[in-house]
Amino acid sequence: MTTAPLIILKPRKEESVLRFHPWVFSGAISRIVLSKSYPYDAPQEGEIVQVANADGKVLAVGHWQIGSIAVRILAFGVETLPATFWHDRIQATWQLRQSLGLIRSDNNTFRLVHGEGDFLPGLVVDVYRDTAVMQAHSIGMHIQRMEIAKAIIDCVPIVKRVYYKSDDTLPFKAPIEGEKTGYLIGNAPSEFVWATENGLQFRIDWLNGQKTGFFVDQRDNRALLEHYAKDHDVLNMFCYTGGFSVYALRGGAKSVTSVDVSAKAIELVKENVAQNFTNATNHTAVAADAFDFLNAEDKKYDLIVLDPPAFAKHRDAIQNALRGYRRLNAKGIEKIKPGGILFTFSCSQAIDKEMFRLAVFSAAAQVGRKVRILHQVHQPADHPINIYHPEGEYLKGLVLSIE
Ligand code: SAH
């Protein structure tokens, strides 16, 4: 049997591995040992490798990757992955979601696997009623997609089918074998899947929708907004399929306006509103660019949601992104009636909560309104943050009172 490539770290570079950081950077590697029978002259992208300290003691096992992150660690303190590895890890993620109280008759929408936060770097799985939608961000996870899909079916009794959707998430540095999208287990449902979140129904289109089809990470913040919505004129900017809008309507909003640049998303907002409320004459959906809409509107609102896509996808885009958040939030603050509420978010991983708060502070100062922070919100518990991998904290939000 060919043994896995052995990645030997430079002296003292094992410290982060001993502290359970899930990545090994290429700069930490001193040399790579390949067995005599190894068929290639270098480890192959996505292959399982062993990580050892400078003395050759194996500390961890992970997926090899071309790029500055060279290894994504799957297991610490072992020399090989146990045969039950995928089953055990998926079982653990499912147990956590059950203990979080997310599996109820009125809730079947949740994130089952959140990458590094579930000790499975490069893997995301969202569940919508009986369907798991899986995304691989590494070739290693792509290669193991079938084992992972089987483990999901074995461990999560409510899941009947696994759809794989990785055409936008896999790195492009190596040739990729095999399909990047399609049903790994089960077939396409005969009808659209309506998933339930806190008793509200949402049509999930994982084939054509963004990400896995829905933004599961805003569940708790939508529930918070519901409490503030009564008798208010609500504007939901960057609404996607209308998550915040539907909660606002249930919360008794006087009117709700949903805005997104995607016409497809706006169609889904309308369907979602109609599914949950038989006669919602107080809802308006507009397909428009956010800035065009805000610049053209004179109307003021009691409650505004600003949940834009990530402005900074990389660290080198931070300054531009901060300017973007400041501009957008200044617009939002201007449109709030005295005594109103702003829910404002950033899902850029590269912008931490201090930077975001500073951008919103600058926006408030620019507009010259009295602003107080009522809540500092973040991603929910089914998107856990590995304490050794603070990069996993990506969603941050402020709920502001604006006088
Ligand atoms: N709040 C949503 C998720 C928002 S995701 C929810 O709870 O589900 C970000 C959304 O911003 C996407 O739907 C995307 O289509 C939209 N978007 C991106 N650029 C935009 C722009 N310039 N103007 C308006 N919407 C935009």
Tab-separated table of N, CA, C and O in Angstrom, residues 118 145 163 210 275 335 381:
chain	number	residue	atom	x	y	z
A	118	ASP	N	-17.238	23.240	11.840
A	118	ASP	CA	-17.610	21.859	12.173
A	118	ASP	C	-16.431	20.923	11.948
A	118	ASP	O	-16.640	19.712	11.754
A	145	ARG	N	-16.915	13.438	-2.172
A	145	ARG	CA	-18.319	13.858	-2.109
A	145	ARG	C	-19.298	12.697	-1.907
A	145	ARG	O	-20.296	12.842	-1.207
A	163	TYR	N	-28.115	16.984	-3.021
A	163	TYR	CA	-27.767	17.696	-4.261
A	163	TYR	C	-26.406	18.341	-4.071
A	163	TYR	O	-26.127	18.943	-3.035
A	210	GLN	N	-29.072	31.521	-5.395
A	210	GLN	CA	-27.717	31.876	-4.961
A	210	GLN	C	-27.271	30.927	-3.852
A	210	GLN	O	-28.092	30.415	-3.102
A	275	GLN	N	-47.437	32.499	-0.455
A	275	GLN	CA	-47.562	31.196	0.213
A	275	GLN	C	-47.901	31.351	1.701
A	275	GLN	O	-48.617	30.551	2.269
A	335	LYS	N	-32.827	57.630	5.359
A	335	LYS	CA	-34.221	57.267	5.008
A	335	LYS	C	-35.036	56.793	6.198
A	335	LYS	O	-36.154	56.324	6.038
A	381	ALA	N	-26.104	29.710	15.692
A	381	ALA	CA	-25.311	28.623	16.271
A	381	ALA	C	-25.092	27.445	15.315
A	381	ALA	O	-24.190	26.632	15.541
